XYZ file of C-alpha atoms in Angstrom:
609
model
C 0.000 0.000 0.000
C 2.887 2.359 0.862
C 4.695 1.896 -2.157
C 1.688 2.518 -4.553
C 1.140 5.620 -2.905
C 5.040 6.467 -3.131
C 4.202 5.819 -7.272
C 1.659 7.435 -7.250
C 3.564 10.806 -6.123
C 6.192 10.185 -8.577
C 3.494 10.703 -10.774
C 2.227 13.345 -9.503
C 5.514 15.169 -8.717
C 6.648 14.160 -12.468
C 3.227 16.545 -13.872
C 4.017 19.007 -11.424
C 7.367 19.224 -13.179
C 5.864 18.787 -17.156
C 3.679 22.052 -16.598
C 6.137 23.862 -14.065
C 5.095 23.480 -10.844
C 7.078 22.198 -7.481
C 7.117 18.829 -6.162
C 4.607 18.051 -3.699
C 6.516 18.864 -0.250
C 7.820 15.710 1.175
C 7.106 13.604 -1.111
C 9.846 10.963 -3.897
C 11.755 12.800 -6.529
C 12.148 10.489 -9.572
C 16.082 10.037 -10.125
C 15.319 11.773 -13.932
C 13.460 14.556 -12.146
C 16.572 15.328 -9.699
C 19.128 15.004 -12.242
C 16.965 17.755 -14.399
C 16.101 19.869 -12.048
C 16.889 23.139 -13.510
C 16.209 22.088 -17.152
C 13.283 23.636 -19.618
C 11.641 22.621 -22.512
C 14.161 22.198 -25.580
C 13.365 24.505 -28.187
C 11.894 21.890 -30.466
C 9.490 20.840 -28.140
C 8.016 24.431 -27.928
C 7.959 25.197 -31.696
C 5.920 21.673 -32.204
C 3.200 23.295 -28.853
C 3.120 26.679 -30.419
C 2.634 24.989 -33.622
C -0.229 22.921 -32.447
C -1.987 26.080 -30.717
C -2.206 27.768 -33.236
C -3.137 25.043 -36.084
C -5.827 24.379 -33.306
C -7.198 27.907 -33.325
C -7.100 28.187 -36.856
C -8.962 25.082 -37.267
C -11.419 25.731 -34.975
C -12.330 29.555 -36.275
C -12.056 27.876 -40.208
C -15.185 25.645 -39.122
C -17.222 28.142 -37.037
C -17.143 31.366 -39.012
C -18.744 30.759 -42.437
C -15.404 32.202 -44.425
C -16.870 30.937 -47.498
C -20.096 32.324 -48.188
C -18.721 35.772 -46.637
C -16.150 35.597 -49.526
C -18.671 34.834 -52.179
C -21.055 37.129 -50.816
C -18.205 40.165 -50.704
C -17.547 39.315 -54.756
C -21.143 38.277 -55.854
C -22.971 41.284 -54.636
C -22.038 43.981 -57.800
C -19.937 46.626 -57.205
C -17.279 48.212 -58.909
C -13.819 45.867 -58.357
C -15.533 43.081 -57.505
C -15.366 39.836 -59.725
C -19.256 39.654 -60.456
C -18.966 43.667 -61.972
C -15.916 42.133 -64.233
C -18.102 39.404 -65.461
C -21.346 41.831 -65.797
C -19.215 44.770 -67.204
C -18.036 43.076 -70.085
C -18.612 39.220 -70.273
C -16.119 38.026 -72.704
C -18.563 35.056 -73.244
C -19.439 33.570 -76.464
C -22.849 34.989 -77.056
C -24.594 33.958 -80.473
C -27.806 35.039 -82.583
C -29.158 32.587 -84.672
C -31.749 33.488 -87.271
C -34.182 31.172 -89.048
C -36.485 32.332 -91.680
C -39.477 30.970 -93.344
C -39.009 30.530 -97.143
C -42.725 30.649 -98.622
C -42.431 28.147 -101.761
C -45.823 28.967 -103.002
C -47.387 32.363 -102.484
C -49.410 31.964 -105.138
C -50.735 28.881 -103.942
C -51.816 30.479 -100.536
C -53.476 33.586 -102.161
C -55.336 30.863 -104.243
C -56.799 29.141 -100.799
C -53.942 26.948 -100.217
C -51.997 26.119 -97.115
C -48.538 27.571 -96.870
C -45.646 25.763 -97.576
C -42.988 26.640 -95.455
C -39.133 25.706 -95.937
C -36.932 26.367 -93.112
C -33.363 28.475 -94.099
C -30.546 28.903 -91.954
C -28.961 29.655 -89.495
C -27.792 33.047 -89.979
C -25.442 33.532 -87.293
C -24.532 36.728 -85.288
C -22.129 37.081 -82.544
C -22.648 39.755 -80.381
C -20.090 41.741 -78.655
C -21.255 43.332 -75.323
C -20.694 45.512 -72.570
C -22.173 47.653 -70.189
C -21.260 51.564 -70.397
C -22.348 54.778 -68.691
C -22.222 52.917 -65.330
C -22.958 55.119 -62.275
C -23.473 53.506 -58.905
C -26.003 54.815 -56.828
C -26.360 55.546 -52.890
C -29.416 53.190 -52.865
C -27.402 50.156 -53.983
C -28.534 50.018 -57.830
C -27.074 50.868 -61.112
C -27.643 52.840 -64.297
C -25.846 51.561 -67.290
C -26.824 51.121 -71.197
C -26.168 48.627 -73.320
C -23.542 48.566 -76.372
C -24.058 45.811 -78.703
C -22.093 44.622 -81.723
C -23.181 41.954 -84.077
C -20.996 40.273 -86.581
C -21.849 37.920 -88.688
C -20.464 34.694 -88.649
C -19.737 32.811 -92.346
C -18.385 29.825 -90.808
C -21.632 29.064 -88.594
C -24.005 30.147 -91.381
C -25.609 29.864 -94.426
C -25.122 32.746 -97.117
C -26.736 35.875 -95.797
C -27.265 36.588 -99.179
C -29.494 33.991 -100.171
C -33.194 35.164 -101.351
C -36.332 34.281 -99.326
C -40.074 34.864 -99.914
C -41.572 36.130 -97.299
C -44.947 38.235 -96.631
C -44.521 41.692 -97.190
C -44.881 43.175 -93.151
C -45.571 47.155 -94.104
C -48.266 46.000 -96.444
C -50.010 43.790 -94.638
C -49.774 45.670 -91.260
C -51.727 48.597 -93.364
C -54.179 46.654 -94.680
C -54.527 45.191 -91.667
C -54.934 47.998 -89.211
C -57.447 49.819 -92.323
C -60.423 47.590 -91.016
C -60.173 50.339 -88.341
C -60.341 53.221 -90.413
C -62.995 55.087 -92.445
C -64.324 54.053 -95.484
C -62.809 56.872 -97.169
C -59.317 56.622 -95.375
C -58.973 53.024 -96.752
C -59.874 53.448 -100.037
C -57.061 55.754 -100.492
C -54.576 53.709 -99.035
C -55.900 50.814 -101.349
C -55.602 53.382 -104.573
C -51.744 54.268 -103.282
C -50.721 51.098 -102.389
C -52.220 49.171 -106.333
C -50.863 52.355 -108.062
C -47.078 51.898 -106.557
C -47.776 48.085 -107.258
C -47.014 46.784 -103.491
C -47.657 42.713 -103.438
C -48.264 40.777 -100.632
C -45.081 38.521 -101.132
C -41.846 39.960 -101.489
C -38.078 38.442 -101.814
C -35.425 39.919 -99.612
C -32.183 38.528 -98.374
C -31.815 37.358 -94.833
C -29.593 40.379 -94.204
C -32.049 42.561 -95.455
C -35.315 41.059 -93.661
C -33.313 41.288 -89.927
C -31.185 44.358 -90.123
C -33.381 46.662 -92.270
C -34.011 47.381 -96.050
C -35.516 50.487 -97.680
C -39.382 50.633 -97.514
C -41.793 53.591 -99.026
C -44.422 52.723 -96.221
C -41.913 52.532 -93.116
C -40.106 55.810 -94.543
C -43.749 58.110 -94.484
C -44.302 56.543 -91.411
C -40.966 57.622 -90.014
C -41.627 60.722 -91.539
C -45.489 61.433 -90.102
C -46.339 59.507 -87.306
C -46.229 60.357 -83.597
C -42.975 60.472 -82.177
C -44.014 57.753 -79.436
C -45.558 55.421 -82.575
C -42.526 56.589 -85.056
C -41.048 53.520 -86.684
C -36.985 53.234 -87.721
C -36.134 54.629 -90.996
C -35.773 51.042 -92.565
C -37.930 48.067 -91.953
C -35.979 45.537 -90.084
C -36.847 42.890 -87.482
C -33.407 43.582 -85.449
C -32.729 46.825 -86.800
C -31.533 49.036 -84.219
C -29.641 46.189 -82.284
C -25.913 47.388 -83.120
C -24.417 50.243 -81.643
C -25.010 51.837 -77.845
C -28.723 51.205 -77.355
C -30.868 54.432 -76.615
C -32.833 52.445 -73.335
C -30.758 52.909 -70.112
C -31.628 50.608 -67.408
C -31.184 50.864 -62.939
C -30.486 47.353 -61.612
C -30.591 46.288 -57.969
C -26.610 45.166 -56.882
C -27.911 42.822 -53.970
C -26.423 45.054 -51.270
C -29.994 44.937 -49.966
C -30.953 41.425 -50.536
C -30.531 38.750 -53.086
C -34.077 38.074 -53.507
C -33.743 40.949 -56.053
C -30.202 40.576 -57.379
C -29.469 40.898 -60.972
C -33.566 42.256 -61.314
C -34.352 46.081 -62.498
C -35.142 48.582 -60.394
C -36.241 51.142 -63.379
C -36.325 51.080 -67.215
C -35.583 54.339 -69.218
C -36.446 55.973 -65.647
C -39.946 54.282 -64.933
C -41.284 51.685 -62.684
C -42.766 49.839 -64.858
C -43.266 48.666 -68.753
C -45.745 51.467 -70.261
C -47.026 49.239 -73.115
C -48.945 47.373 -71.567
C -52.412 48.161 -68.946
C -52.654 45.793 -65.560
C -50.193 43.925 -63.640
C -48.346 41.545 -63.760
C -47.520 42.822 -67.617
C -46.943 45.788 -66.459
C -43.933 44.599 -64.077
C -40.134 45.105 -64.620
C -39.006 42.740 -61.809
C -36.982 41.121 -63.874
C -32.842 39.670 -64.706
C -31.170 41.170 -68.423
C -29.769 37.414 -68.373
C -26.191 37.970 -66.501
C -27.902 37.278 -62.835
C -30.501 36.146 -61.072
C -31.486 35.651 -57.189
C -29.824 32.195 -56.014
C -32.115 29.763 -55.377
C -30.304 28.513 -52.271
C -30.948 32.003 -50.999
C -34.537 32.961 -52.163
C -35.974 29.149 -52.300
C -37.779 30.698 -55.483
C -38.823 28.092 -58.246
C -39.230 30.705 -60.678
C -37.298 33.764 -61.985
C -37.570 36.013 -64.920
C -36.217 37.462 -67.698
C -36.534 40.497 -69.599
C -37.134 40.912 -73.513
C -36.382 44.240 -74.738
C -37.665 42.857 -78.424
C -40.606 41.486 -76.761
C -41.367 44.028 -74.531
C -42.280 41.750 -71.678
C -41.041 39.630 -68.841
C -40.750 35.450 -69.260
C -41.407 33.330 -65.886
C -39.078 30.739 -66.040
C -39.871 27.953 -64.173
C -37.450 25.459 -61.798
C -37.161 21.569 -63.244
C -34.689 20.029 -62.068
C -31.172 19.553 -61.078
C -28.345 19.406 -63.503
C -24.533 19.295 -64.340
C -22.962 21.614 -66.453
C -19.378 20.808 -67.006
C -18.752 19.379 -63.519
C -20.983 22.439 -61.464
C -24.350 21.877 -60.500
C -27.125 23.815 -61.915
C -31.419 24.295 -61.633
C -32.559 23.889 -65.053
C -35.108 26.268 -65.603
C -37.591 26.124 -69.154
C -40.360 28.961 -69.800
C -43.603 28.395 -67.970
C -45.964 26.442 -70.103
C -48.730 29.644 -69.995
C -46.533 31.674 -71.030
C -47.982 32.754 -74.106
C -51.832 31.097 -73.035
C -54.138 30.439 -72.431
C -55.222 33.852 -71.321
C -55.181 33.837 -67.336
C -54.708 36.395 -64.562
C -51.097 35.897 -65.524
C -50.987 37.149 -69.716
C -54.342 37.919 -70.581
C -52.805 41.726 -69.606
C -50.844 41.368 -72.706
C -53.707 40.311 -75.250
C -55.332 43.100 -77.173
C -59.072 43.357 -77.789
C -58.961 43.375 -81.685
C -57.149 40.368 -81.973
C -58.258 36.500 -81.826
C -56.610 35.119 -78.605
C -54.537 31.686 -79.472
C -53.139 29.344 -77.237
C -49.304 30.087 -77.237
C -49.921 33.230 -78.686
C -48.967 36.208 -77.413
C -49.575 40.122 -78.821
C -46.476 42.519 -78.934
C -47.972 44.727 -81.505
C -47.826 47.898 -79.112
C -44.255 47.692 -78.850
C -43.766 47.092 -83.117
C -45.607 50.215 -83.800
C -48.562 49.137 -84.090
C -47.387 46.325 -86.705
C -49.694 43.012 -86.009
C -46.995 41.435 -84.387
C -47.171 38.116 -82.280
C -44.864 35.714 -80.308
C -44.780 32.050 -79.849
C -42.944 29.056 -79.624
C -40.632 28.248 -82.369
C -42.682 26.051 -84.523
C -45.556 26.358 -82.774
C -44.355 24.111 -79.871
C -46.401 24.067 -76.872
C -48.976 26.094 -78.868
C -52.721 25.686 -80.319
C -52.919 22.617 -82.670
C -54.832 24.668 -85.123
C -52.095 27.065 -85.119
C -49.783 23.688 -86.549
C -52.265 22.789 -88.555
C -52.626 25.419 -91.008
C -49.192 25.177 -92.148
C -46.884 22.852 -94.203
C -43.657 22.286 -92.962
C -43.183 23.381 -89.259
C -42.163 20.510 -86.843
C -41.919 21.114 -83.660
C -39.399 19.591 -81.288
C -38.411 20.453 -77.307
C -34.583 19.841 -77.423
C -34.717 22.439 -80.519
C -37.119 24.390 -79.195
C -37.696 25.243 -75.973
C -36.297 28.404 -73.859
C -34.485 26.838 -70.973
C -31.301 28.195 -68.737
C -29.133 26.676 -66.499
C -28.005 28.481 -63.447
C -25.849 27.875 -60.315
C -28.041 27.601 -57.800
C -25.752 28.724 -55.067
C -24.582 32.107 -57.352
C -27.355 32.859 -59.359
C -24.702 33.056 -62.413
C -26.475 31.271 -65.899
C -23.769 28.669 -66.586
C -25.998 27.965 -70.101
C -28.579 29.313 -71.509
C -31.318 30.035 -74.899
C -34.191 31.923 -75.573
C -36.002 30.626 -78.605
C -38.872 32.609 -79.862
C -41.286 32.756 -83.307
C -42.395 36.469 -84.774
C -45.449 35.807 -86.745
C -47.915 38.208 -88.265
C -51.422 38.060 -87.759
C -52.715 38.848 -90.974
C -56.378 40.191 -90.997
C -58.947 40.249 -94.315
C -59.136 43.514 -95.879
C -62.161 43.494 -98.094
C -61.213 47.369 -99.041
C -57.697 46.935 -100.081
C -56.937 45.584 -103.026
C -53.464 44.645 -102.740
C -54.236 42.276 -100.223
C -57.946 41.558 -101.110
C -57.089 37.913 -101.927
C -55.104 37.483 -98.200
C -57.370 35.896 -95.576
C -57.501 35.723 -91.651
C -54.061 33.773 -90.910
C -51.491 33.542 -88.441
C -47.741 33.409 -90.703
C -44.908 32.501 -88.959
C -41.966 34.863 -90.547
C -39.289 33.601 -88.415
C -37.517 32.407 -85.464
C -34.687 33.797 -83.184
C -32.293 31.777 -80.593
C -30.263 33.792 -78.565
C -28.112 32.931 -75.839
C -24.567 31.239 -74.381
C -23.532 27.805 -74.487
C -19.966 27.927 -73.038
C -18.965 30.629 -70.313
C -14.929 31.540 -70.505
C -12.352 29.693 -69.236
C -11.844 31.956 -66.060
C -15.318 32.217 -65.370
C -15.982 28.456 -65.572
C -12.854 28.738 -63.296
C -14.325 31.273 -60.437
C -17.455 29.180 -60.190
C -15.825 25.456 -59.886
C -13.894 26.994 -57.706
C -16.172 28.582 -55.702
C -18.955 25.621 -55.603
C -17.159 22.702 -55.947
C -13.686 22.558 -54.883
C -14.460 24.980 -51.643
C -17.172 23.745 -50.271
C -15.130 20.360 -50.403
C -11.676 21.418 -49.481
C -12.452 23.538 -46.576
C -14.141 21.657 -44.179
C -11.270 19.058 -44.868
C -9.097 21.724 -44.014
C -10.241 23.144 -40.912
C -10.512 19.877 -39.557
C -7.832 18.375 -40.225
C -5.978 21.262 -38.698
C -7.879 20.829 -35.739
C -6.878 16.829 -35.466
C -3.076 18.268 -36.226
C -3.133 20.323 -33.598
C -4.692 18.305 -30.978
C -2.211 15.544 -31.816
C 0.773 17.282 -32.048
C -0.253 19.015 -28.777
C -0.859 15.415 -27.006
C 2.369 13.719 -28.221
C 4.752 16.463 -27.260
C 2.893 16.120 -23.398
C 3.077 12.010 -24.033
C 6.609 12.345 -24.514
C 7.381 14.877 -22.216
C 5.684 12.851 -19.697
C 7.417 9.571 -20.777
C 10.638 11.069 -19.920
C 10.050 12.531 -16.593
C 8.485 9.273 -15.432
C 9.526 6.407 -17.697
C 12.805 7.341 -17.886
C 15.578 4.409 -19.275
C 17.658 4.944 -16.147
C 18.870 1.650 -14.977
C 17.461 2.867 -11.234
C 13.924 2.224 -12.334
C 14.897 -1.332 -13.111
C 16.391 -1.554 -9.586
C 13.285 -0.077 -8.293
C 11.327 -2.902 -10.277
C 13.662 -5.594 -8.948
C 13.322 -4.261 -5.314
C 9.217 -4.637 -5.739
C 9.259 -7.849 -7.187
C 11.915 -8.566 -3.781
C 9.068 -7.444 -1.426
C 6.521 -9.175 -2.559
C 8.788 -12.495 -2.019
C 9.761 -10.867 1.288
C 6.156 -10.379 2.466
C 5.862 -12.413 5.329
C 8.567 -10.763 6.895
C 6.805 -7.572 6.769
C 3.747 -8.936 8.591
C 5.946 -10.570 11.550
C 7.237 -6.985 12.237
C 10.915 -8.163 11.672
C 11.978 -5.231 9.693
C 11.379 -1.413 9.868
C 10.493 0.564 6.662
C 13.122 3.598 6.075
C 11.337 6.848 5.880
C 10.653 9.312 2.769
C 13.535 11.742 3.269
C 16.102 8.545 3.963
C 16.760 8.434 0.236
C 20.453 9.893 -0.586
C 21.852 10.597 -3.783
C 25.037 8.246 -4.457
C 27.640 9.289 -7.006
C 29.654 7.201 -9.265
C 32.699 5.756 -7.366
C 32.026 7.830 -4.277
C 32.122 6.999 -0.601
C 28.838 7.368 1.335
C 27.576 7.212 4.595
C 25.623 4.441 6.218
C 24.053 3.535 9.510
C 25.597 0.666 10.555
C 28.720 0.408 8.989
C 31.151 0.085 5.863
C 31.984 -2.286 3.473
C 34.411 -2.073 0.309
C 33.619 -4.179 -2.953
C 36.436 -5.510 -4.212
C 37.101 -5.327 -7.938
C 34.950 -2.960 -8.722
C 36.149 0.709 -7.405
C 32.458 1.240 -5.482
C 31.316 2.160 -1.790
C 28.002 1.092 -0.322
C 26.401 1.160 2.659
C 25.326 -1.862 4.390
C 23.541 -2.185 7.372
C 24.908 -2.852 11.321
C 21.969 -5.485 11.769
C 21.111 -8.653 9.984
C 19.652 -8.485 7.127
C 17.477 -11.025 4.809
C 19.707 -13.146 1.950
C 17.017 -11.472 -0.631
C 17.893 -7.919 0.804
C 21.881 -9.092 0.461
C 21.315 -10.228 -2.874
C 19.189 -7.349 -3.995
C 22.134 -4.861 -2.719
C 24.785 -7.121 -4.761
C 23.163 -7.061 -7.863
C 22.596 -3.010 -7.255
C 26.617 -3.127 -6.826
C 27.103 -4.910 -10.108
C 24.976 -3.159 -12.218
C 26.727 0.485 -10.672
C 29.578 -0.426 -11.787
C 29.020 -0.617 -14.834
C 26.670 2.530 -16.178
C 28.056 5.172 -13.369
C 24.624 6.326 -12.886
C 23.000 7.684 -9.619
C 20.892 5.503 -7.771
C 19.112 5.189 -4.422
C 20.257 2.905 -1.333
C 18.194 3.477 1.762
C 20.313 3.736 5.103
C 19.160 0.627 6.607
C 17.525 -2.873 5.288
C 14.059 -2.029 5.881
C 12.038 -1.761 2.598
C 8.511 -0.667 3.990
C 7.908 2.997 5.291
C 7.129 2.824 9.395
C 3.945 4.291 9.284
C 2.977 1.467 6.575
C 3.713 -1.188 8.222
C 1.277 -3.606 10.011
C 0.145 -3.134 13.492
C-alpha cells in the first residue's frame, strides 16, 4: 500500500514538473526529475506546442465562421472591383444570334386558298459583342448603365446571308390590316396608293435585309409622319436598331440589400414599370437582363424572370430540375408552359381586344408600332394545334425548341442558356384593299430567333468550380484536419514529455522494479514486524565511485572501485542479494541511484500493526 502511494507521487511530482510546478513537499523525486532539475523545454518541443496552438485555433475559427459564403457574398454582390462587376461589365462570353427564316415556296398557292408551304433556311449567325457603359453607382445600392451591342456575322456558322427568301410583305399587310379600323374613305385611299405603286403581298429579300433593315416607301412616311411615341426606324428591319449603344438605359438592384432581387431592375428608361402594356403583372419590370438572377439557395424561389427588350415583356421561367454543367451543379429552368396562353390572370394583360386570342400566342404589336406582331414558340411548340395545322412544314421539337437556362443555384450566375422565340404576323382580311384583297384571316410565322450562351470563358468556368465545388469540399477538410493536427501534435509532445520525466531508461527504475518484485517475495517478513520501513527523506543521492555514509557500517567491494552502505543489523539473503546485484549493475553505467540507510524496505507508518 505504501509503495503505490510512493508511485503514485512520482506521478504526480513528475506533472508538477511537465507544466512547471514544485514537487509536492515531502514527497519521492524520480532520479530523472533530480538530475533535471533546472532544465526547460528544448526549443523543439516548444515550436511543435506553439505549432499545435495555433493550427488548433485556426482550425477551430475555419469551421465556425462561415469564411466561405462571406467571400462569395463580398464578390457576388455587384460593385465596382468586384469579380461579379468584371463578369457583368463586359462578359467576354461567347454569345450567339441565330436566325431562321421561313421561305414561302408557293405564295401563289396560298393567295389561291392553299396552305402555306414553309421551308426552313438557316442559321444566320450573329455574334454579339457586349458591354455595359455609362455605369454610375447609386447611394441606394442600384445601377444605371446602357447597353452597347455589336453583331458580326459569322460565315463559318451560317448559311449565305445573301441567299433570297419569300416572305410576306410586313408594311403592307400591317396597313391593310390595321385599315379595317379606319374610315371608309381613309382606306380606299390607301388601297388606290398602295395598287398604283404596285405593293404585293409577297416579297423576296435577303436574310440580311429582312433582320437588319431594307428600304421601304411605307416605313419611310411613317418615319416621316407619325407620332414620335408610334414613329417607326427609318428602314424596316426585325433587329434593326440592335448594333451600336442602345438608346434604353436601365437601374439594376446590386444585392447590397438582398438577393431576392439581385441581378432584377429597379427602373427602365427611368420608370417603374413597362408602359405598353395596362394591368399587372404585364406591367412589371421585376426582372434579370440574363447575366444574374437571385440564387435559389438564398430565395428558395422556383421561378425567376427574364426580360425581352424585343418582346417588350417579362418570361417566368420555371425550376425543373437539377443538372450538371461541365462538372458544377445547376437548376434547369424552361419557360412556364402559360406563357404565351391560355389567357389567365397571368398574360391575358398582354392580349389586345382586336385580336383572336390563341393558345401560345402572345400580342407585342404595341411595342412594333402598331405592326400586327405576335410571339410564340418556335414552330408552334407548346402552342394551339390549329395554329400547326394550317401550315406545311413546321415541326416542332423540345430539345430544338424550348427556352431553358441553367443556373448555379448557389450564385445565381447562368452557366448555359437560350431563348427561342417565333415572330409571326397576324394577318387580318381587308375586303377594301386591293393589294391584299385575296389574303385571308391567318397567323404566318416569318421567323424564329435563338439567342443565348452555351460555353462561359475559361476563367469564369474557373471562379465558379472553384467557388462551388472545390471549396465547399476542401475547406471543411481543411479546418478539420488542422484541428486533429493540432490536438495531436499538442498530445504527443505532453506524451513524450511525460514519458521522460516518469519512464525514464535509467537503470534505477529497473532496480526499483527488482526491489518490488523482492518485497513481494519478502512479504511475510513484513507482517511478523521483523523489519522497519526507512522513511521518505532517507533516500540519498550516491555518485559514481564515491564513498557514502551508512548507519551501521562500511563495506568495500572488491574489484569494482564502489562504496556502499550496508547495514549494522542482519539483514534477509534477498535484501543481500538485492544490494549485490545493485553493486554490479553500478559499476558498470556510473549512474545515480538510491540505497536506503538501513535494510528495511517498507515505510514505518505502513507497516502492520
Amino acid at each position: 500500500m505504501g509503495l503505490h502511494k510512493n508511485y503514485f507521487k512520482v506521478g504526480q511530482n513528475a506533472s508538477n514538473q511537465l507544466f512547471g510546478l514544485p514537487p509536492s513537499p515531502g514527497g519521492p523525486t524520480p532520479l530523472s526529475m533530480l538530475i533535471s532539475q533546472g532544465a526547460k523545454f528544448n526549443s523543439n518541443r516548444v515550436a511543435v506546442i506553439i505549432f499545435g496552438i495555433v493550427t488548433l485555433i485556426a482550425g477551430v475559427i475555419l469551421s465556425s465562421v462561415p469564411w466561405l459564403n462571406i467571400f462569395i457574398m463580398k464578390n457576388l454582390r455587384l460593385w465596382n472591383g468586384t469579380i461579379s462587376f468584371h463578369y457583368w461589365q463586359r462578359p467576354g462570353v461567347t454569345r450567339l444570334t441565330k436566325v431562321y427564316i421561313f421561305n414561302v415556296t408557293n405564295p401563289e398557292g396560298f393567295l389561291a386558298g392553299e396552305k402555306p408551304k414553309l421551308v426552313e433556311v438557316g442559321p444566320f449567325v450573329y455574334r454579339e459583342d457586349m458591354e455595359k457603359v455609362n455605369i454610375k453607382f447609386h447611394d441606394n445600392y442600384t445601377v444605371t448603365y446602357q447597353h452597347k451591342k455589336i453583331l458580326q456575322f459569322v460565315p463559318e456558322l451560317s448559311v449565305d446571308k445573301n441567299l433570297r427568301i419569300t416572305t410576306p410583305n410586313i408594311p403592307l399587310l400591317t396597313i391593310s390590316t390595321q385599315s379595317k379600323y379606319l374610315s371608309f374613305f381613309v382606306a380606299k385611299t390607301i388601297s388606290v396608293i398602295l395598287t398604283a405603286t404596285k405593293y404585293k403581298p409577297f416579297i423576296s429579300l435577303t436574310a440580311d435585309e429582312l433582320v437588319f433593315g431594307y428600304d421601304d416607301t411605307l416605313v419611310s412616311l411613317a418615319h416621316r409622319f407619325y407620332p414620335r411615341n408610334r414613329r417607326p426606324m427609318e428602314k424596316m428591319g426585325l433587329l434593326n436598331g440592335r448594333n451600336g449603344t442602345l438608346t434604353e438605359y436601365a437601374t439594376m438592384h446590386t444585392g447590397h440589400t438582398g438577393m431576392d432581387k439581385f441581378g432584377y431592375f429597379d427602373k427602365l428608361n427611368g420608370l417603374d414599370h413597362l408602359p405598353h402594356w395596362d394591368g399587372e403583372p404585364c406591367r412589371s419590370i421585376q426582372a434579370s437582363e440574363g447575366s444574374f438572377f437571385p440564387p435559389r439557395d438564398i430565395t428558395q424561389k422556383d421561378t425567376v424572370y427574364i426580360y425581352d427588350k424585343d418582346l417588350c415583356r417579362t418570361l417566368p421561367l420555371v425550376y425543373r430540375e437539377p443538372v450538371e454543367k461541365d462538372g458544377i451543379s445547376a437548376d434547369l429552368y424552361t419557360l412556364a408552359e402559360d406563357a404565351y396562353g391560355p389567357p389567365n390572370e397571368n398574360n391575358s394583360c398582354f392580349d389586345h381586344s382586336h385580336y383572336k386570342k390563341y393558345y401560345g400566342l402572345q400580342n407585342i404589336s404595341p411595342c412594333q408600332y402598331g405592326a400586327p406582331v405576335y410571339i410564340s414558340n418556335p414552330h408552334f411548340y407548346q402552342s394551339d394545334p390549329q395554329l400547326l395545322d394550317a401550315v406545311e412544314g413546321l415541326e416542332p421539337n423540345a430539345e430544338q425548341h424550348k427556352t431553358y437556362f441553367k443556373i448555379q443555384p448557389k450564385l445565381g450566375v447562368p452557366l448555359e442558356g437560350q431563348v427561342r422565340v417565333q415572330l409571326n404576323l397576324l394577318v387580318e382580311k381587308a375586303p377594301n384593299v386591293m393589294a391584299t384583297k385575296d389574303f385571308r384571316d391567318f397567323v404566318f410565322p416569318i421567323m424564329w430567333l435563338e439567342e443565348g450562351v452555351s460555353e462561359l470563358t475559361p476563367p469564369i468556368r474557373r471562379w465558379i468550380y472553384l467557388a462551388t465545388v472545390f471549396a465547399p469540399t476542401a475547406l471543411p477538410i481543411l479546418s478539420y484536419g488542422m484541428i486533429l493536427t493540432g490536438a495531436f501534435a499538442m498530445i504527443y509532445v505532453f506524451v513524450r514529455a511525460y514519458k521522460n520525466f516518469v519512464f525514464t531508461d535509467d537503470p534505477t527504475t529497473e532496480l526499483l522494479e527488482m526491489g518490488r518484485r523482492s518485497l513481494r517475495r519478502g512479504s511475510h517478513l513484513i507482517s511478523n514486524g521483523q523489519h522497519r520501513i526507512l522513511h521518505r527523506d532517507s533516500y540519498i543521492l550516491l555518485k559514481a565511485n564515491g564513498v557514502v555514509a551508512a548507519a551501521g557500517g562500511e563495506s568495500d567491494i572488491a574489484g569494482t572501485g564502489t562504496e556502499v552502505v550496508t547495514s549494522g543489523n542482519g539483514s534477509s539473503n534477498n535484501n543481500n542479494h538485492l544490494l549485490h546485484n545493485h553493486n554490479l549493475l553500478h559499476s558498470h553505467h556510473h549512474h545515480l541511484y538510491i540505497q536506503p540507510k538501513d535494510q528495511s524496505l517498507l515505510a514505518e507508518e505502513d507497516s502492520p500493526a
